[in-house]
Amino acid sequence: MDKRSANAAEAISAIEDGAVVMIGGFGGSGAPIELIHALIDKRPRNLTVINNNAGNGRIGIAAMIDAGMVAKMICSFPKSSDPRAFTEKYLAGEIALELVPQGTLAERIRAGGAGIPAFYTPTAYGTELAEGKPIAEFDGRPYVQERWLKADFAIIKADSGDTHGNLTYNKAARNFNPLMCMAAARTIVQVSRLVEAGGIDPEHVVTPGIFVDRLVQVPNPQQEEAMIRAGMQYEGGIYP
Amino acid sequence: MTEDAKLSSAQMAWRAAQDIRDGAYVNLGIGFPEMVARYQPPGRQAIFHTENGILDFGDAPEPGKEDWDLINAGKKAVTLKPGAAFFHHADSFAMVRGGHLDVAILGALQVSEHGDLANWRVGSKGVPAVGGAMDLVHGAKQVCVITEHVTKTGEPKLVEKCTFPLTGVACITRIYTSFAVIDITAGRFVLREKLPGMSMEQLQAQTGAKLHIEEPVGDLVTPAL
């Protein structure tokens, strides 16, 4: 078994117009910048993007939005230190938003990966984010029914990966990544270090390879927060 | 009352920190509530949780030493303490909703006498963003608010009914303000401590719902910070 792709462009080549795409990361930690930028080079349109945030600065998801590729964001916090890309399109009515509480977003994704079509949570009960959703009482407390969330693709950043797709992550860059690996029909992962099967201690595997379809090695990957602080932007093809 | 006759942000944070026991698992909301971590009493060490997947994180690193894969929910760089752990978001919110945290301390726009909290949105304009606030108000054994007692324009933040969009219903049990410490029990504000220089009438006049007294009210006294 060998899930390696030759490069980022090949790894994301199946993502077409209209796809629902989960993108890992929380802010800049765990954001698969090289895969996102390869997707910008291919430029599929009318995408639904699922992420905790909605991009920052002029790179990553923000650059996808700037390029007109994103029709809808499903996220918990579409604000950042430089939220221009999303804010401008949202206020102009050019991008849709489904706002989901952060823990509900995580659990909806987990449920999607775990084959659980709906679940009940206390989160958002009595608030505008629960409007229209079924409510049920358990042991005297009200809960909100939430649906699973699945995607056509997940694009993910991990630290180490082996040829079977087993993954480890770097510190808090783990965040949504293991959940999204489970919840997408096809999961594409960039890893800093790609090793042969057996190169990761099975005791240390965080995401088992069954949840991973394609892997591409990106040694010394860009870190989104560091890029933003350096004033970098991405418009496709090159870093100006 | 003069403008000086209220607790500073640091003094409010100090007061809240006095109630956190040694070994407690604690989540502090982004922004002002994070200040509570600075004032743990000597000999006590709480374990701080951040929604994005760390238990037992510490202070910010020195400038220039940041690792942007090691951040808190406010996306600020942090450090790790011995015994820290990483986990993914579903585990992180299982800790929150599952009743595993001892204390969550959040900021507020308004808190009602029924324990309803509004802290995520002022109105319907602009870009809405909720993050983990609606999750954090459920599950911790105690969910507290730390806030100025009144707004910058003098409007009460402790009210009979919230007018801003709600974050959660009947979720808050204790409030630390710049004037007082107040518990919420059975749909009532119960005054526990107040600034010694403030009369009951003065405090009630700045509060948007009735303050109840069940036992002698303590003096809210803090160090000069």
CSV table of C-alpha atoms in Angstrom, one decimal, chain B residues 1 149-150 179 191 194-211 213 217:
chain,number,residue,atom,x,y,z
B,1,MET,CA,-19.1,57.0,44.4
B,149,HIS,CA,-20.7,46.1,36.9
B,150,VAL,CA,-22.0,48.7,34.4
B,179,PHE,CA,-18.4,46.4,42.6
B,191,LEU,CA,-25.3,39.4,46.9
B,194,LYS,CA,-19.7,44.3,47.9
B,195,LEU,CA,-17.2,47.1,48.0
B,196,PRO,CA,-17.2,48.3,51.7
B,197,GLY,CA,-17.5,52.0,50.6
B,198,MET,CA,-20.6,51.4,48.6
B,199,SER,CA,-24.1,51.3,50.2
B,200,MET,CA,-26.7,48.8,49.3
B,201,GLU,CA,-28.8,51.5,47.8
B,202,GLN,CA,-25.9,52.7,45.6
B,203,LEU,CA,-25.2,49.1,44.4
B,204,GLN,CA,-28.8,48.4,43.8
B,205,ALA,CA,-29.1,51.6,41.7
B,206,GLN,CA,-26.4,50.3,39.4
B,207,THR,CA,-28.0,46.9,39.0
B,208,GLY,CA,-30.8,46.1,36.6
B,209,ALA,CA,-32.5,43.5,38.8
B,210,LYS,CA,-33.2,43.1,42.5
B,211,LEU,CA,-30.3,42.0,44.6
B,213,ILE,CA,-29.4,39.0,50.6
B,217,VAL,CA,-22.7,40.4,52.9
